[in-house]
CSV table of C-alpha atoms and ligand atoms in Angstrom, one decimal:
chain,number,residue,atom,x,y,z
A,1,UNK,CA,81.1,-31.9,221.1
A,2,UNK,CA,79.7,-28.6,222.5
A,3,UNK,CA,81.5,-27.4,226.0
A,4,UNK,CA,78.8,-25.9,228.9
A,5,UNK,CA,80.2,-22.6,227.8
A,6,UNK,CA,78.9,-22.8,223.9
A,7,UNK,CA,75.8,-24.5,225.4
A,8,UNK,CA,75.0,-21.9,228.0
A,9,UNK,CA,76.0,-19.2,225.3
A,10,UNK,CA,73.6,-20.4,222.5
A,11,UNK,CA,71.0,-20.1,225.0
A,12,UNK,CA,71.6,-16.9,226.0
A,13,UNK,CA,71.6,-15.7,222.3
A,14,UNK,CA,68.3,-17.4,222.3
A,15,UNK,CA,69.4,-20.5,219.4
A,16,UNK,CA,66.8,-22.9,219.9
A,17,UNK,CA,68.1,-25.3,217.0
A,18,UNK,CA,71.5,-24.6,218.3
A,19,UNK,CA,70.8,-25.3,221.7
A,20,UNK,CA,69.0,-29.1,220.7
A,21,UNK,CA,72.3,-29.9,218.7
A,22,UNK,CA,74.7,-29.1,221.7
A,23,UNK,CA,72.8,-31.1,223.8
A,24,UNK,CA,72.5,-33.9,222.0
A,25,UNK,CA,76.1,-33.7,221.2
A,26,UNK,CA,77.0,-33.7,224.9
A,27,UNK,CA,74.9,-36.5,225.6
A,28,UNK,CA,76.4,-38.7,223.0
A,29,UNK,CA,79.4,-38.1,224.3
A,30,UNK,CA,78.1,-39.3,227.7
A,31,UNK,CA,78.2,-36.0,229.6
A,32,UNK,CA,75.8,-36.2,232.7
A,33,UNK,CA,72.2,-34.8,231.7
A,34,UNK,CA,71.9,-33.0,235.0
A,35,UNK,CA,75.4,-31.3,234.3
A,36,UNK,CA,74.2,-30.2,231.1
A,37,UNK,CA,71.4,-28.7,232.5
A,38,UNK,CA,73.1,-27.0,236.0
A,39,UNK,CA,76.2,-26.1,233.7
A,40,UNK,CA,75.0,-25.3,230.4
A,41,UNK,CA,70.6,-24.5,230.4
A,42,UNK,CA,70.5,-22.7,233.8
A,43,UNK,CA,74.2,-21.4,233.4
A,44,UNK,CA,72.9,-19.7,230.0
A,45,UNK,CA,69.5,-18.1,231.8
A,46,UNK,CA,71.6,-17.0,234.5
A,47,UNK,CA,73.4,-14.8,232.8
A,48,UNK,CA,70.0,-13.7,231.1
A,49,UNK,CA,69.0,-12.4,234.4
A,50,UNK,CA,71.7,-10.8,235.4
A,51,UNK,CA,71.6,-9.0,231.8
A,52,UNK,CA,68.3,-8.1,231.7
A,53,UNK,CA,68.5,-6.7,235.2
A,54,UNK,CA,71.0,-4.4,234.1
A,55,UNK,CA,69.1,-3.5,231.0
A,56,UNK,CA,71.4,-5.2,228.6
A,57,UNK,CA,68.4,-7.7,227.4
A,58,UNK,CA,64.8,-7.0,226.5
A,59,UNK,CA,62.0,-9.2,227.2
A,60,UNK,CA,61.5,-10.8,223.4
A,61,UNK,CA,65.7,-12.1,224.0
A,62,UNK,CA,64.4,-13.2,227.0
A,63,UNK,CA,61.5,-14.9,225.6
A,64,UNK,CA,64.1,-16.6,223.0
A,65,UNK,CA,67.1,-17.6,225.5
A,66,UNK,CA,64.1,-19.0,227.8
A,67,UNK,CA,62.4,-20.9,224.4
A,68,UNK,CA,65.7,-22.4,223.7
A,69,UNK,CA,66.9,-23.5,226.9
A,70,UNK,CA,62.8,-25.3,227.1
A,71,UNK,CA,64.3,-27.2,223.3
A,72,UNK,CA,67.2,-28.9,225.7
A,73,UNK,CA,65.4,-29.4,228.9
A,74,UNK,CA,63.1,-31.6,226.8
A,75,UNK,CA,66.0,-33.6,225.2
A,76,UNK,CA,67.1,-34.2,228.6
A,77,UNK,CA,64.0,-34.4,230.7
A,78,UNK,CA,63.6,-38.2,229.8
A,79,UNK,CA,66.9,-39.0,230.3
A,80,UNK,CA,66.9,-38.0,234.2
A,81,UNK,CA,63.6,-39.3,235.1
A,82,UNK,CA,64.7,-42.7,233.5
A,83,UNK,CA,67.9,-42.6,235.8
A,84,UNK,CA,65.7,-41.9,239.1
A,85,UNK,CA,62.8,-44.2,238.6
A,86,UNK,CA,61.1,-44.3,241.7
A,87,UNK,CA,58.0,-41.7,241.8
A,88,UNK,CA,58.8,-39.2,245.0
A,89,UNK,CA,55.6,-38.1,245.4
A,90,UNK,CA,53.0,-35.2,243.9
A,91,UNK,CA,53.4,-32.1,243.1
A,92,UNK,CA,50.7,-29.9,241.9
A,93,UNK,CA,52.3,-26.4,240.5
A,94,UNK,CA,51.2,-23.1,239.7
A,95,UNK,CA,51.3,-18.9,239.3
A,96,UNK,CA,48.7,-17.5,241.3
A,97,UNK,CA,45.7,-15.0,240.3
A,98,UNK,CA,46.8,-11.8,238.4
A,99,UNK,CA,50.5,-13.0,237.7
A,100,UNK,CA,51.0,-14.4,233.7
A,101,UNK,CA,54.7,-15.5,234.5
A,102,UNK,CA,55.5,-18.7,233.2
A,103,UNK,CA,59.2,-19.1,232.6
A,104,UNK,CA,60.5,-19.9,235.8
A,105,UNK,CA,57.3,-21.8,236.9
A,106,UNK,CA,58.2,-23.9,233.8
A,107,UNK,CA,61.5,-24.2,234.2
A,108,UNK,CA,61.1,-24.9,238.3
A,109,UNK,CA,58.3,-27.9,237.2
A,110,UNK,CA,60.2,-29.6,234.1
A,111,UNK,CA,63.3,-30.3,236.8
A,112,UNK,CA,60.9,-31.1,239.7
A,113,UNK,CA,59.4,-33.8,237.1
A,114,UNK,CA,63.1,-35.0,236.1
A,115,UNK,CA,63.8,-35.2,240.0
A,116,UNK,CA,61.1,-38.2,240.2
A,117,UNK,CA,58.2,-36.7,241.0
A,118,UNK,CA,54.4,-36.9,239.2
A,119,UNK,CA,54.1,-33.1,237.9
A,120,UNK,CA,50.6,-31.2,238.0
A,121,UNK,CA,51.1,-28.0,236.0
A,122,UNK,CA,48.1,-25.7,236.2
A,123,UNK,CA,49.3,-22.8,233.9
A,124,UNK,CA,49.1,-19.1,235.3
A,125,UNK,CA,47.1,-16.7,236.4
A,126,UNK,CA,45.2,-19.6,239.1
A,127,UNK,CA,42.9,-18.5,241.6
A,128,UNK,CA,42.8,-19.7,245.0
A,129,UNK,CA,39.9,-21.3,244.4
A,130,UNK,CA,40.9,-23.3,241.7
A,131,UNK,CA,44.1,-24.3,243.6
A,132,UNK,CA,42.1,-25.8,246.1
A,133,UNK,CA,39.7,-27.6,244.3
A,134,UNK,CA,43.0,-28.8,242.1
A,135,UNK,CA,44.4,-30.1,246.0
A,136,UNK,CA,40.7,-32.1,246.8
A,137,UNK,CA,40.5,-33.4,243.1
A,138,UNK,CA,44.7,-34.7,242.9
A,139,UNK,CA,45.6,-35.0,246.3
A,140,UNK,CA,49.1,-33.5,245.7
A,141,UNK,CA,51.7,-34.3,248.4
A,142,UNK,CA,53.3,-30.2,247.9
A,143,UNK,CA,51.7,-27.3,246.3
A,144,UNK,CA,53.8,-25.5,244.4
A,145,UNK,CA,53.4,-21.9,244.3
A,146,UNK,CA,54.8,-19.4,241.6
A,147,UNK,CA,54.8,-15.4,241.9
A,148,UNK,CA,56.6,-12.9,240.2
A,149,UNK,CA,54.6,-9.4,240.9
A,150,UNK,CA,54.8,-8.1,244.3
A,151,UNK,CA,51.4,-7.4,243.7
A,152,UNK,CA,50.7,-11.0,243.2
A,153,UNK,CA,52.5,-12.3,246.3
A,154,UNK,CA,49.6,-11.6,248.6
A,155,UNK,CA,47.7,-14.3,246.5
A,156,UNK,CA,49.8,-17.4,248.0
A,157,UNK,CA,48.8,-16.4,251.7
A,158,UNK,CA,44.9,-16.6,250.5
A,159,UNK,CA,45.6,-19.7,249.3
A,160,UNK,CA,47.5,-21.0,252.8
A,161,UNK,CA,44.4,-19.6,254.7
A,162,UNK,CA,42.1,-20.8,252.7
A,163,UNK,CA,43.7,-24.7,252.7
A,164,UNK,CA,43.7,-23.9,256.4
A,165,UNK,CA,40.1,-22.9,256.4
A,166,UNK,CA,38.5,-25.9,254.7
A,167,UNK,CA,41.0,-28.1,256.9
A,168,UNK,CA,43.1,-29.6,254.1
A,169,UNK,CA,46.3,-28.0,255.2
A,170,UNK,CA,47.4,-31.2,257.7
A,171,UNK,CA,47.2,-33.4,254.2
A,172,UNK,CA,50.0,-30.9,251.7
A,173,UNK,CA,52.9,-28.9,252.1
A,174,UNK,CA,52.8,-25.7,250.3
A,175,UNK,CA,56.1,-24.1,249.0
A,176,UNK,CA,56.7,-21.0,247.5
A,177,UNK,CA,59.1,-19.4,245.0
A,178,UNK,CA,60.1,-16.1,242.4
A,179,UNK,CA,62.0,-13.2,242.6
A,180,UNK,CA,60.0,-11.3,244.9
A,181,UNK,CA,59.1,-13.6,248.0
A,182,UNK,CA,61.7,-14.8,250.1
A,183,UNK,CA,62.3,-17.2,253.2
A,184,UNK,CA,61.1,-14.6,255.4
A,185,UNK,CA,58.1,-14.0,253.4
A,186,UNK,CA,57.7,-18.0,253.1
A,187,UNK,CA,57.6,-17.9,257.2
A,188,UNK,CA,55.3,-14.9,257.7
A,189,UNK,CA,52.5,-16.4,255.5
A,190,UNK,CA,52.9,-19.9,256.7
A,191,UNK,CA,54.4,-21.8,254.0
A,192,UNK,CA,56.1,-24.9,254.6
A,193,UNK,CA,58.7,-24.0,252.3
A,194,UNK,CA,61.1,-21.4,249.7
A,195,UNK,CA,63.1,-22.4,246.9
A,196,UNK,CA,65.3,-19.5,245.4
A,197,UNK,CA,65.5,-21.6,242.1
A,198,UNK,CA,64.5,-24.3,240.5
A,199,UNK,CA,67.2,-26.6,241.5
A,200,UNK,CA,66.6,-25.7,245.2
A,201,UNK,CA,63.0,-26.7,244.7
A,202,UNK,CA,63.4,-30.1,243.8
A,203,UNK,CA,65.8,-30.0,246.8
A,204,UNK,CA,63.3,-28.9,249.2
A,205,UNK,CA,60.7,-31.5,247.7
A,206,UNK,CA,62.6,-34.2,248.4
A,207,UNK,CA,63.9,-32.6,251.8
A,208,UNK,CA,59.9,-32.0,252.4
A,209,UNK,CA,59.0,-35.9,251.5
A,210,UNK,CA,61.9,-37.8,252.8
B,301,B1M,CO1,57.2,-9.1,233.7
B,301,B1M,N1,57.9,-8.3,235.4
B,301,B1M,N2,55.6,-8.0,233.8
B,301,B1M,N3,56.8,-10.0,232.0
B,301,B1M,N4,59.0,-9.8,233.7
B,301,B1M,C1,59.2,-8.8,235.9
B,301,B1M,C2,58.9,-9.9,237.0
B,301,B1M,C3,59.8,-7.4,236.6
B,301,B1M,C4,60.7,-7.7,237.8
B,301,B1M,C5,60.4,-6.6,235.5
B,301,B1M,C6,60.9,-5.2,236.0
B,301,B1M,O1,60.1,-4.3,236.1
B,301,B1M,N5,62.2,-5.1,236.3
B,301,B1M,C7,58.4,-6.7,237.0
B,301,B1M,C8,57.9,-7.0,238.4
B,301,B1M,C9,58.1,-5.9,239.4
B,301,B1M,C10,57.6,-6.3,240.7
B,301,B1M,O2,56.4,-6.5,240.9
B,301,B1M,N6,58.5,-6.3,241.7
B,301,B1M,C11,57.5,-7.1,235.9
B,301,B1M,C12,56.3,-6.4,235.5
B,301,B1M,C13,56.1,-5.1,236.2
B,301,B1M,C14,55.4,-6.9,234.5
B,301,B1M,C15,54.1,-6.3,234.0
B,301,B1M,C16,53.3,-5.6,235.1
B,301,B1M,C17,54.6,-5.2,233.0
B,301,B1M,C18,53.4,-4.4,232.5
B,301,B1M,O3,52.6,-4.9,231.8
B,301,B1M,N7,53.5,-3.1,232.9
B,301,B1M,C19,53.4,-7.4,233.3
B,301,B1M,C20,52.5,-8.2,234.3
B,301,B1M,C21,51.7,-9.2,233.6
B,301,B1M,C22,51.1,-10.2,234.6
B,301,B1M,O4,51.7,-11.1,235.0
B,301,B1M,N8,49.8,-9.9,234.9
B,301,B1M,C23,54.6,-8.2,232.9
B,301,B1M,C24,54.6,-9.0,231.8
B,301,B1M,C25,55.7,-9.8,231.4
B,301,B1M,C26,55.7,-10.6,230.0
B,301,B1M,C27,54.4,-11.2,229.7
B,301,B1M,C28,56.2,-9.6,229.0
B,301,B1M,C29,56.9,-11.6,230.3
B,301,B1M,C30,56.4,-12.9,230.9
B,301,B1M,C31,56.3,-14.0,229.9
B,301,B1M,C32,56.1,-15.4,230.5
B,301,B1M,O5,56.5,-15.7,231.6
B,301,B1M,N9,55.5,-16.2,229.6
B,301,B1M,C33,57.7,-10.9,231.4
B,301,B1M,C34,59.0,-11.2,231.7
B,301,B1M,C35,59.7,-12.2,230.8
B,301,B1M,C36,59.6,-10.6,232.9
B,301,B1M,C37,61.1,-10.8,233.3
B,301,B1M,C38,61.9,-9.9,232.3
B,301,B1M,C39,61.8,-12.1,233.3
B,301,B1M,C40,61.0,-13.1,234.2
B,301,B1M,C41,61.6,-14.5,233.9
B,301,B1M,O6,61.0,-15.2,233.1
B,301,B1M,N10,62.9,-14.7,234.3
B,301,B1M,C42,61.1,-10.1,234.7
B,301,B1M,C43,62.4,-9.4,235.1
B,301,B1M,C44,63.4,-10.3,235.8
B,301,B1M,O7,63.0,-11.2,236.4
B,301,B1M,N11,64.6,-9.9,235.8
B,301,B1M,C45,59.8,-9.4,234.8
B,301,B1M,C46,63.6,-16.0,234.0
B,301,B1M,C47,63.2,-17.1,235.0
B,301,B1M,C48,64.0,-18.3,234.7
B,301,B1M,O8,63.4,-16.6,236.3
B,301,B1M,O9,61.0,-16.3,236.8
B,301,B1M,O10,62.7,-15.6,238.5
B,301,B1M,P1,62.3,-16.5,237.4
B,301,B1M,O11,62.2,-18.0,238.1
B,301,B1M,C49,63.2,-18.5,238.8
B,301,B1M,C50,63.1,-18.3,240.3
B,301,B1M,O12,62.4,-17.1,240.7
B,301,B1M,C51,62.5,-19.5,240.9
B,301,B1M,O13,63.0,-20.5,240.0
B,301,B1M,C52,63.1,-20.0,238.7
B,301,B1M,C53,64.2,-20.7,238.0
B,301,B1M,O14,65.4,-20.7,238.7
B,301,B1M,N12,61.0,-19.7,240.9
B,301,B1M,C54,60.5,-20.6,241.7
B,301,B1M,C55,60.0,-19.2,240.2
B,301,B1M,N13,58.9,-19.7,240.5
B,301,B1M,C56,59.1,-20.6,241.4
B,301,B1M,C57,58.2,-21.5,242.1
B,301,B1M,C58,58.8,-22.3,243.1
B,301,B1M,C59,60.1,-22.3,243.4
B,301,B1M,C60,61.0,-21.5,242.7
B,301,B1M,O15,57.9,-23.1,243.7
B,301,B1M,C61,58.2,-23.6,245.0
């Protein structure tokens, strides 16, 4: 059996096959699939951050840590959502106009889907429009909102004016979330919500709902 350490390691190095086998292993063995993925997936992109911050990773390592820590989550996706049945409500999630980041949006609605909750993914790059005709079509209890451009940022305001505008903001909360946009900017624009990561997030969904 893999430890979290080999686990979080073959993700960082980006070994997709690897990574599948570890987890497997480690839930044979009975280890708890949300340790594996707080101590091993997320450990392992945590430290692909931090390197690729400090210029010790380039985006295509990035690209292959983020690919194989995907190969686990799905190994262990079912495997949570089967041991918290009940559904917690609807989430409709996505990264606004302009902004093609997917990872963490990904990674943010894969464990808000293994935390209970019905999952609407709506891909990048959505405009405001289509994020409120998504909200009338679905009826989503939480928006979820993805930026990672501070150029982008400006986008999740529109979208919180606009809800307001057509007076559908009473019926969802709208949270927000990636590296650039912070409580503070979560306040200023009138969000009901910021999760710093994606484990916060399903937090603050079920915080938002309960
Ligand atoms: Co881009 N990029 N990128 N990029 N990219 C950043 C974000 C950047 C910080 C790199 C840098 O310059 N240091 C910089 C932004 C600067 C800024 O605005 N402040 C940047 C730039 C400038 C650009 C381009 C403009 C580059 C160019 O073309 N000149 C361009 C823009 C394209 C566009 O979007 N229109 C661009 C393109 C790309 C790629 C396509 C090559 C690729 C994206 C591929 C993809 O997503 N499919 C890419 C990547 C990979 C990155 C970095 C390296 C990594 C992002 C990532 O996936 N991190 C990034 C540098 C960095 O972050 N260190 C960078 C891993 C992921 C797990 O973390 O996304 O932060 P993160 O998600 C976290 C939290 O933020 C949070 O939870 C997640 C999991 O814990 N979270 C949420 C995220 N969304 C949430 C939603 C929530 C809650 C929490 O809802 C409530």
């Amino acid at each position: 059996m893999a430890t979290y350490a080999e686990l979080a390691q073959s993700v960082i190095s980006g070994q997709r096959d690897q990574v599948k086998d570890q987890v497997t292993s480690l839930i044979a063995a009975g280890k708890s699939p949300l340790e594996i993925v707080s101590e091993g997936l997320i450990a392992g992109m945590d430290v692909v951050g931090v390197r690729f911050k400090a210029g010790d990773m380039f985006v295509p390592e990035v690209l292959m840590s983020a690919r194989s820590m995907t190969g686990g989550l799905e190994i262990v996706k079912p495997l949570i959502a089967a041991a918290d049945q009940k559904s917690n409500g609807k989430i409709l999630i996505g990264t606004v106009k302009g902004d093609l980041h997917d990872i963490g949006k990904n990674l943010v609605s894969m464990l808000i889907e293994s935390g209970g909750f019905e999952v609407i993914n709506m891909g990048v790059d959505i405009s405001t429009e289509d994020f409120v005709d998504a909200s009338i079509k679905h009826e989503p209890d939480i928006i979820a909102l993805s930026a990672l451009l501070t150029t982008t940022m400006p986008a999740m305001k529109d979208i919180i004016d606009s809800l307001k505008e057509k007076g559908l903001k009473d019926k969802v909360k709208v949270i927000i979330g990636g590296a650039p946009v912070s409580q503070e900017y979560a306040e200023s624009i009138g969000a009901d919500g910021y999760a710093p990561d994606a484990g916060s997030a399903v937090e603050l969904c079920k915080q938002l709902l309960g």
